[in-house]
Coordinates of C-alpha atoms in Angstrom, one line a residue:
Chain A
M1 CA 33.0 -37.1 4.4
S2 CA 30.9 -35.8 1.5
K3 CA 31.9 -32.6 -0.2
K4 CA 30.8 -29.4 1.4
I5 CA 28.0 -27.3 -0.1
R6 CA 29.6 -24.2 -1.6
I7 CA 27.7 -20.9 -1.0
A8 CA 28.4 -17.4 -2.4
T9 CA 26.6 -14.3 -1.2
T10 CA 26.5 -10.7 -2.2
S11 CA 24.5 -7.5 -1.6
L12 CA 23.6 -5.5 -4.7
A13 CA 21.3 -2.5 -4.1
G14 CA 20.6 -3.7 -0.5
C15 CA 21.5 -2.5 3.0
F16 CA 23.3 -5.7 4.2
G17 CA 20.3 -6.2 6.6
C18 CA 19.7 -9.6 5.0
H19 CA 23.3 -10.6 5.6
M20 CA 23.0 -9.4 9.2
S21 CA 19.8 -11.5 9.6
F22 CA 21.6 -14.5 8.1
L23 CA 24.2 -14.1 10.9
D24 CA 21.3 -14.1 13.4
I25 CA 21.1 -17.9 13.0
D26 CA 23.6 -17.6 15.9
E27 CA 24.9 -20.9 17.3
R28 CA 23.5 -22.7 14.3
L29 CA 26.4 -21.1 12.4
T30 CA 28.6 -23.9 13.8
Q31 CA 26.3 -26.5 12.3
L32 CA 26.3 -24.6 9.1
A33 CA 30.1 -24.4 9.0
E34 CA 30.2 -28.2 9.1
A35 CA 28.1 -28.6 6.0
V36 CA 29.0 -25.6 3.9
E37 CA 31.9 -23.5 2.8
F38 CA 31.7 -19.9 1.6
N39 CA 33.1 -18.6 -1.7
R40 CA 32.6 -15.0 -2.8
S41 CA 30.9 -13.2 0.1
P42 CA 31.4 -10.3 2.4
I43 CA 32.1 -13.0 5.0
T44 CA 35.2 -14.2 3.2
D45 CA 36.2 -11.1 1.2
I46 CA 36.7 -13.3 -1.9
K47 CA 36.1 -10.9 -4.8
Q48 CA 35.4 -13.3 -7.7
C49 CA 32.8 -16.0 -7.7
S50 CA 33.9 -19.5 -8.7
A51 CA 31.6 -22.6 -9.3
C52 CA 29.1 -22.7 -6.4
D53 CA 26.1 -24.7 -5.4
I54 CA 24.1 -21.8 -4.1
G55 CA 24.2 -18.0 -4.6
L56 CA 22.4 -15.8 -2.2
I57 CA 21.6 -12.4 -3.7
E58 CA 20.5 -9.5 -1.4
G59 CA 19.3 -6.3 -3.0
G60 CA 17.9 -5.2 -6.3
V61 CA 19.7 -4.0 -9.4
C62 CA 20.4 -0.3 -9.5
N63 CA 23.6 0.1 -11.5
A64 CA 25.8 -1.4 -14.2
D65 CA 28.0 -3.2 -11.6
N66 CA 25.0 -4.9 -10.0
V67 CA 24.1 -6.3 -13.4
H68 CA 27.6 -7.6 -13.9
V69 CA 27.8 -9.2 -10.5
L70 CA 24.4 -10.7 -10.8
R71 CA 25.3 -12.3 -14.1
E72 CA 28.6 -13.6 -12.7
F73 CA 26.6 -15.3 -9.9
R74 CA 24.1 -16.7 -12.4
D75 CA 27.0 -18.2 -14.4
Q76 CA 28.7 -19.7 -11.4
C77 CA 25.8 -20.9 -9.1
K78 CA 23.7 -23.9 -9.7
M79 CA 20.9 -22.4 -7.6
L80 CA 20.4 -18.7 -7.4
V81 CA 18.2 -17.3 -4.5
A82 CA 16.7 -13.9 -4.3
V83 CA 17.0 -12.9 -0.6
G84 CA 14.8 -10.2 0.8
A85 CA 12.3 -7.6 -0.4
C86 CA 14.8 -5.6 -2.5
A87 CA 16.0 -8.6 -4.5
I88 CA 12.4 -9.7 -5.0
N89 CA 10.6 -6.4 -5.9
G90 CA 13.2 -3.6 -5.7
G91 CA 12.3 -2.7 -2.2
L92 CA 13.1 0.6 -0.6
P93 CA 15.7 1.6 -3.3
A94 CA 12.9 1.3 -5.9
M95 CA 11.1 4.2 -4.3
R96 CA 13.3 6.3 -6.6
N97 CA 11.5 4.7 -9.6
E98 CA 8.8 7.3 -9.3
V99 CA 11.3 10.1 -9.8
P100 CA 13.4 10.7 -12.9
L101 CA 17.1 9.8 -12.3
E102 CA 18.3 13.3 -13.2
E103 CA 16.0 14.8 -10.6
C104 CA 17.2 12.3 -8.0
L105 CA 20.9 13.2 -8.7
T106 CA 20.1 16.9 -8.7
E107 CA 18.3 16.7 -5.4
A108 CA 21.1 14.6 -3.8
Y109 CA 24.2 16.4 -5.1
I110 CA 23.1 19.9 -6.3
D111 CA 20.0 21.3 -4.7
G112 CA 19.9 19.4 -1.4
I113 CA 20.1 21.3 1.8
G114 CA 23.7 21.9 3.1
I115 CA 25.5 20.8 0.0
E116 CA 29.0 22.3 -0.6
N117 CA 30.7 22.2 -3.9
P118 CA 27.6 20.9 -5.8
V119 CA 28.6 18.5 -8.5
I120 CA 27.1 15.2 -9.6
P121 CA 29.9 12.5 -9.1
N122 CA 31.3 11.4 -12.4
D123 CA 34.4 9.3 -11.6
P124 CA 34.9 6.6 -14.2
E125 CA 35.3 4.1 -11.3
L126 CA 31.7 4.8 -10.2
P127 CA 29.2 2.3 -11.8
L128 CA 26.6 4.1 -13.9
L129 CA 23.2 4.2 -12.4
L130 CA 20.3 2.5 -14.2
N131 CA 17.2 4.6 -14.9
K132 CA 15.2 2.4 -12.5
V133 CA 15.9 -0.1 -9.8
H134 CA 14.9 -3.6 -10.8
P135 CA 14.1 -6.8 -9.0
I136 CA 16.7 -9.4 -9.9
H137 CA 14.3 -11.8 -11.6
E138 CA 14.0 -9.2 -14.3
I139 CA 17.7 -9.7 -15.2
V140 CA 18.4 -13.4 -14.7
T141 CA 16.5 -16.6 -13.9
I142 CA 16.0 -17.1 -10.2
D143 CA 15.5 -20.5 -8.6
Y144 CA 14.2 -19.7 -5.2
F145 CA 12.9 -16.7 -3.1
L146 CA 13.3 -15.8 0.6
P147 CA 10.9 -12.9 1.2
G148 CA 11.1 -10.5 4.1
C149 CA 12.7 -7.3 5.1
P150 CA 14.9 -8.9 6.1
P151 CA 14.0 -12.7 6.0
S152 CA 14.1 -13.9 9.5
A153 CA 17.0 -16.0 10.8
D154 CA 14.6 -18.9 11.1
E155 CA 13.6 -18.5 7.5
F156 CA 17.3 -18.6 6.4
W157 CA 17.8 -21.7 8.6
A158 CA 14.7 -23.5 7.3
F159 CA 15.9 -22.9 3.7
L160 CA 19.5 -24.0 4.5
S161 CA 18.5 -27.0 6.6
D162 CA 16.4 -28.3 3.6
I163 CA 19.3 -27.7 1.3
I164 CA 21.8 -29.5 3.6
A165 CA 19.3 -32.4 4.0
G166 CA 19.2 -32.6 0.2
Q167 CA 15.5 -31.7 0.1
E168 CA 13.8 -29.2 -2.1
P169 CA 13.3 -26.1 0.2
V170 CA 9.7 -25.4 1.3
L171 CA 8.9 -22.4 3.5
A172 CA 6.2 -22.9 6.1
T173 CA 3.4 -20.3 5.8
E174 CA 4.3 -18.7 9.2
L175 CA 7.8 -18.0 7.8
I176 CA 6.5 -16.1 4.8
H177 CA 6.5 -12.3 5.7
F178 CA 7.0 -9.4 3.4
D179 CA 7.9 -6.9 6.1
Chain B
M1 CA -34.5 -21.7 -3.5
T2 CA -32.7 -23.8 -0.9
G3 CA -30.8 -27.0 -1.3
Y4 CA -27.2 -28.3 -1.5
F5 CA -24.3 -28.0 -3.8
K6 CA -21.0 -29.8 -3.8
L7 CA -17.9 -27.8 -2.9
D8 CA -14.7 -29.9 -3.3
G9 CA -16.8 -32.9 -2.7
R10 CA -18.5 -31.6 0.4
S11 CA -22.2 -30.9 0.6
I12 CA -22.9 -27.2 1.3
P13 CA -26.4 -26.0 2.2
F14 CA -27.6 -22.6 1.0
Q15 CA -30.3 -20.2 1.7
P16 CA -32.5 -18.4 -1.0
G17 CA -30.5 -15.7 -2.7
Q18 CA -27.1 -16.7 -1.5
T19 CA -24.0 -16.8 -3.7
I20 CA -21.5 -19.6 -3.6
I21 CA -19.0 -17.6 -1.4
Q22 CA -21.8 -16.7 1.1
A23 CA -23.0 -20.3 1.5
A24 CA -19.4 -21.5 1.7
A25 CA -18.5 -19.0 4.4
D26 CA -21.6 -20.1 6.4
A27 CA -20.3 -23.7 6.2
D28 CA -16.9 -22.5 7.4
V29 CA -15.2 -22.8 4.0
Y30 CA -12.9 -20.0 3.0
I31 CA -12.6 -19.0 -0.6
P32 CA -9.9 -16.4 -1.1
H33 CA -11.1 -12.9 -2.1
L34 CA -10.3 -9.3 -2.0
C35 CA -13.1 -7.3 -3.6
Y36 CA -15.8 -9.2 -1.8
H37 CA -17.2 -8.1 1.5
P38 CA -20.3 -9.5 3.1
D39 CA -21.8 -6.1 3.7
F40 CA -21.7 -4.9 0.2
T41 CA -23.0 -5.7 -3.3
P42 CA -20.5 -8.1 -4.9
H43 CA -18.2 -6.6 -7.6
G44 CA -16.7 -9.8 -9.1
S45 CA -13.6 -8.0 -10.2
C46 CA -10.6 -9.3 -8.3
K47 CA -11.2 -12.9 -9.6
L48 CA -9.4 -14.4 -6.6
C49 CA -12.6 -16.2 -5.6
S50 CA -12.7 -17.9 -9.0
V51 CA -14.1 -21.4 -8.7
Q52 CA -15.0 -24.1 -11.2
V53 CA -18.8 -24.4 -11.4
N54 CA -19.8 -27.5 -13.4
G55 CA -16.5 -27.2 -15.2
R56 CA -16.6 -23.5 -16.0
I57 CA -14.6 -20.9 -14.1
C58 CA -16.8 -18.3 -12.4
S59 CA -16.6 -15.8 -9.5
A60 CA -17.9 -17.4 -6.3
C61 CA -18.9 -13.9 -5.0
T62 CA -21.4 -13.3 -7.9
F63 CA -22.5 -16.8 -8.8
P64 CA -25.8 -17.8 -7.3
A65 CA -25.8 -21.0 -5.3
S66 CA -28.2 -23.6 -6.8
D67 CA -29.1 -27.1 -6.1
G68 CA -26.8 -29.8 -7.4
L69 CA -23.9 -27.6 -8.6
E70 CA -20.5 -29.2 -8.7
V71 CA -18.1 -26.6 -7.5
L72 CA -14.3 -27.0 -7.2
S73 CA -12.2 -24.4 -5.3
E74 CA -9.1 -25.9 -3.6
T75 CA -7.5 -27.4 -6.8
S76 CA -3.9 -27.0 -7.7
D77 CA -4.9 -25.3 -10.9
L78 CA -7.2 -22.7 -9.2
N79 CA -4.7 -22.0 -6.5
A80 CA -1.9 -21.5 -9.1
R81 CA -4.2 -19.1 -10.9
R82 CA -4.9 -17.3 -7.6
Q83 CA -1.2 -16.9 -7.0
K84 CA -0.7 -15.4 -10.5
I85 CA -3.6 -13.0 -10.0
T86 CA -2.1 -11.9 -6.7
Q87 CA 1.3 -11.4 -8.3
M88 CA -0.3 -9.3 -11.0
L89 CA -1.9 -7.1 -8.4
F90 CA 1.5 -6.6 -6.8
V91 CA 3.3 -5.7 -10.0
E92 CA 0.6 -3.4 -11.3
G93 CA 0.8 -1.0 -8.4
N94 CA 3.6 -0.1 -6.0
H95 CA 3.2 -2.4 -3.1
F96 CA 6.3 -2.2 -0.9
C97 CA 5.3 -3.8 2.4
P98 CA 8.4 -2.8 4.4
Y99 CA 7.4 0.8 4.3
C100 CA 3.6 0.5 4.3
E101 CA 2.0 1.2 7.6
K102 CA -0.8 -1.3 6.7
S103 CA 1.7 -4.2 6.7
G104 CA 0.4 -7.0 8.8
N105 CA -3.2 -5.7 8.6
C106 CA -3.3 -5.8 4.8
Q107 CA -5.6 -8.2 3.1
L108 CA -3.6 -8.1 -0.1
Q109 CA -0.5 -9.1 1.8
A110 CA -2.4 -11.7 3.8
V111 CA -3.9 -13.3 0.6
A112 CA -0.3 -13.4 -0.8
Y113 CA 0.8 -15.3 2.3
H114 CA -2.2 -17.6 2.0
V115 CA -1.5 -18.5 -1.7
K116 CA 2.2 -18.9 -0.8
M117 CA 3.4 -16.1 -3.0
L118 CA 7.2 -15.8 -2.6
D119 CA 8.0 -13.5 -5.5
S120 CA 6.2 -11.2 -7.9
H121 CA 7.1 -13.3 -11.0
F122 CA 6.2 -10.7 -13.6
P123 CA 8.1 -7.5 -14.5
H124 CA 7.1 -4.6 -12.3
F125 CA 5.2 -1.7 -13.9
F126 CA 6.4 0.8 -11.3
P127 CA 3.6 3.1 -12.3
Q128 CA 3.8 6.8 -11.4
R129 CA 0.8 7.6 -9.2
P130 CA 0.2 10.5 -6.9
L131 CA -0.4 10.7 -3.2
D132 CA -3.4 12.6 -1.8
A133 CA -2.3 13.9 1.6
T134 CA -4.7 16.9 1.5
H135 CA -7.1 15.7 4.1
P136 CA -6.2 16.1 7.8
D137 CA -7.7 12.7 8.9
V138 CA -7.5 10.4 5.8
L139 CA -4.6 9.6 3.5
L140 CA -5.0 8.2 0.0
D141 CA -2.0 6.5 -1.5
Y142 CA -2.9 5.7 -5.1
D143 CA 0.2 3.4 -5.3
R144 CA -1.6 0.8 -3.2
C145 CA -5.1 0.9 -4.8
I146 CA -6.1 -2.4 -6.4
F147 CA -9.4 -1.1 -7.8
C148 CA -11.6 -3.4 -5.7
A149 CA -14.1 -0.6 -5.5
L150 CA -14.9 -1.5 -1.9
C151 CA -14.6 2.2 -0.9
V152 CA -16.9 3.1 -3.8
R153 CA -19.6 0.7 -2.6
A154 CA -19.1 1.4 1.1
S155 CA -19.3 5.2 0.6
Q156 CA -22.6 4.8 -1.2
E157 CA -24.2 1.8 0.6
A158 CA -23.0 2.4 4.2
D159 CA -21.9 6.0 4.6
G160 CA -24.8 7.5 2.5
K161 CA -22.2 9.5 0.5
N162 CA -20.7 9.2 -2.9
V163 CA -17.0 10.0 -2.5
F164 CA -15.3 7.5 -4.8
A165 CA -15.6 6.1 -8.3
L166 CA -13.3 4.2 -10.7
S167 CA -12.3 5.8 -13.9
G168 CA -10.1 5.0 -16.9
R169 CA -9.0 1.7 -18.4
N170 CA -6.0 -0.7 -18.2
I171 CA -2.9 0.8 -16.6
N172 CA -4.6 4.2 -16.6
K173 CA -7.5 3.0 -14.4
H174 CA -7.6 5.0 -11.2
L175 CA -9.8 6.0 -8.3
I176 CA -11.4 9.3 -8.6
I177 CA -12.8 11.5 -5.9
N178 CA -16.1 13.3 -6.1
S179 CA -15.0 16.9 -5.2
E180 CA -14.4 20.2 -6.9
S181 CA -10.6 19.8 -6.7
G182 CA -10.6 16.0 -7.1
T183 CA -8.8 15.7 -3.8
L184 CA -10.0 14.4 -0.4
K185 CA -9.9 17.7 1.4
D186 CA -12.9 19.0 -0.6
S187 CA -14.8 15.7 -0.4
D188 CA -17.4 14.5 2.1
I189 CA -15.0 11.8 3.5
A190 CA -14.6 11.4 7.2
A191 CA -12.1 9.3 9.1
E192 CA -14.8 7.1 10.7
D193 CA -16.4 6.3 7.3
K194 CA -16.8 2.7 6.4
A195 CA -15.2 3.5 3.0
V196 CA -11.9 4.1 4.8
E197 CA -12.2 1.1 7.1
V198 CA -13.0 -1.3 4.4
C199 CA -9.9 -0.7 2.2
P200 CA -8.2 -4.1 2.0
T201 CA -4.7 -2.5 1.3
G202 CA -2.9 0.6 2.6
A203 CA -4.5 2.8 -0.1
L204 CA -7.0 4.5 2.2
L205 CA -5.6 5.1 5.7
R206 CA -6.8 6.8 8.8
R207 CA -4.0 9.2 9.7
G208 CA -2.4 9.2 13.1
Q209 CA -2.8 5.4 13.5
A210 CA 0.5 4.3 11.8
Y211 CA 2.5 2.1 14.1
K212 CA 0.2 2.1 17.2
T213 CA 0.2 -1.7 16.9
P214 CA 3.8 -2.7 16.2
I215 CA 4.8 -4.8 13.2
G216 CA 4.7 -8.5 14.4
Q217 CA 1.6 -8.0 16.5
R218 CA -0.9 -7.4 13.7
Q219 CA -3.9 -9.2 12.5
Y220 CA -2.3 -11.4 9.9
D221 CA 1.2 -11.6 11.4
H222 CA 0.5 -14.9 13.1
Q223 CA -2.9 -15.9 11.7
D224 CA -3.8 -16.9 8.2
I225 CA -6.4 -14.8 6.5
E226 CA -8.5 -17.9 6.2
Q227 CA -9.1 -18.1 9.9
V228 CA -9.5 -14.3 10.3
S229 CA -12.0 -14.1 7.4
L230 CA -14.2 -17.0 8.7
Q231 CA -14.2 -15.5 12.2
Q232 CA -15.3 -12.1 10.8
E233 CA -18.0 -13.8 8.8
K234 CA -19.3 -15.4 11.9
A235 CA -19.3 -12.2 13.9
H236 CA -21.0 -10.5 10.9
D237 CA -23.8 -13.2 11.0
V238 CA -24.4 -12.7 14.7

């Protein structure tokens, strides 16, 4: 039996909706399990990425840790895939790009309605926020894109089926949606 | 002058005064476009309808059809250029389809699907642009304006008003409103104006419509803009 395709996944500034949609391939998961194995991913709880064939990145880049994780994936994955609207163009989190970061934090932790003990969190374990949320192609080279919010299960499956079959992935037009 | 020109090797007849895009549409050939609308004076600004005419790149919406022209449209080079132009339109504004109520009915999005745009390729500008929510019936979200000037033309040519104009250059280019305060509430705009209807993106919206048609059941959700556009051209001719 040939070697299994090794996949890593992560969610950066995302909502895990893309991961949930990925799981919506339902019974096709058993077919997938025969052909692939998962490395670093919320599915395995492995914390460090080792050499992989494919890295699926959900979410944009909003803090220093996101940059670190994204670079780790780029170093380890032969093919890096931007999954979903947030990874591709920043998505909903990028709505904050129109507001200065200080104003965002002040509204969320100081001036917002019903806030007790107003203080902007400053624990050294918390990754520092970037001034803006960025699509991941602005940080590292991306090899393929799966648009959608989230990409549909069929879109995931079309992509993965092509990869498993050893073909270059091509999305049919009806699978391309940005919403 | 009537006659025929060649479009991707096919012979296309034209009527006197027709442009390449008009004659092509009459012959059921779609050339991607955003700032062109059959009802209004062509603007030639979005450049999506760029075609090669006798070897030179021109806008099909402004170039007059004439006998014997050799026109190329569906080439890999022109389609790659169209995809890059669409990507530039996306990064220049703030186009976030998942939270735009025009999603599925948006021509910018539909053209992006048509040219198989999967990503935005370029770094995003994330420009800071205001929202004009001053009018009770019409919303103007400057984030989504692509400066096609269709509202400018529709307001003048169809509505008999003069509500909009374009001002400024480069990244500072923006739509301006002809009113004392510069906002919609003091302008002559009305919800039923053609200027609102004709907006190809979610920049000008009739308020209170929002999600009456659910996402997934909208115009371009299951139909390529090529088919929709040609059907509309046919209805227009009738």
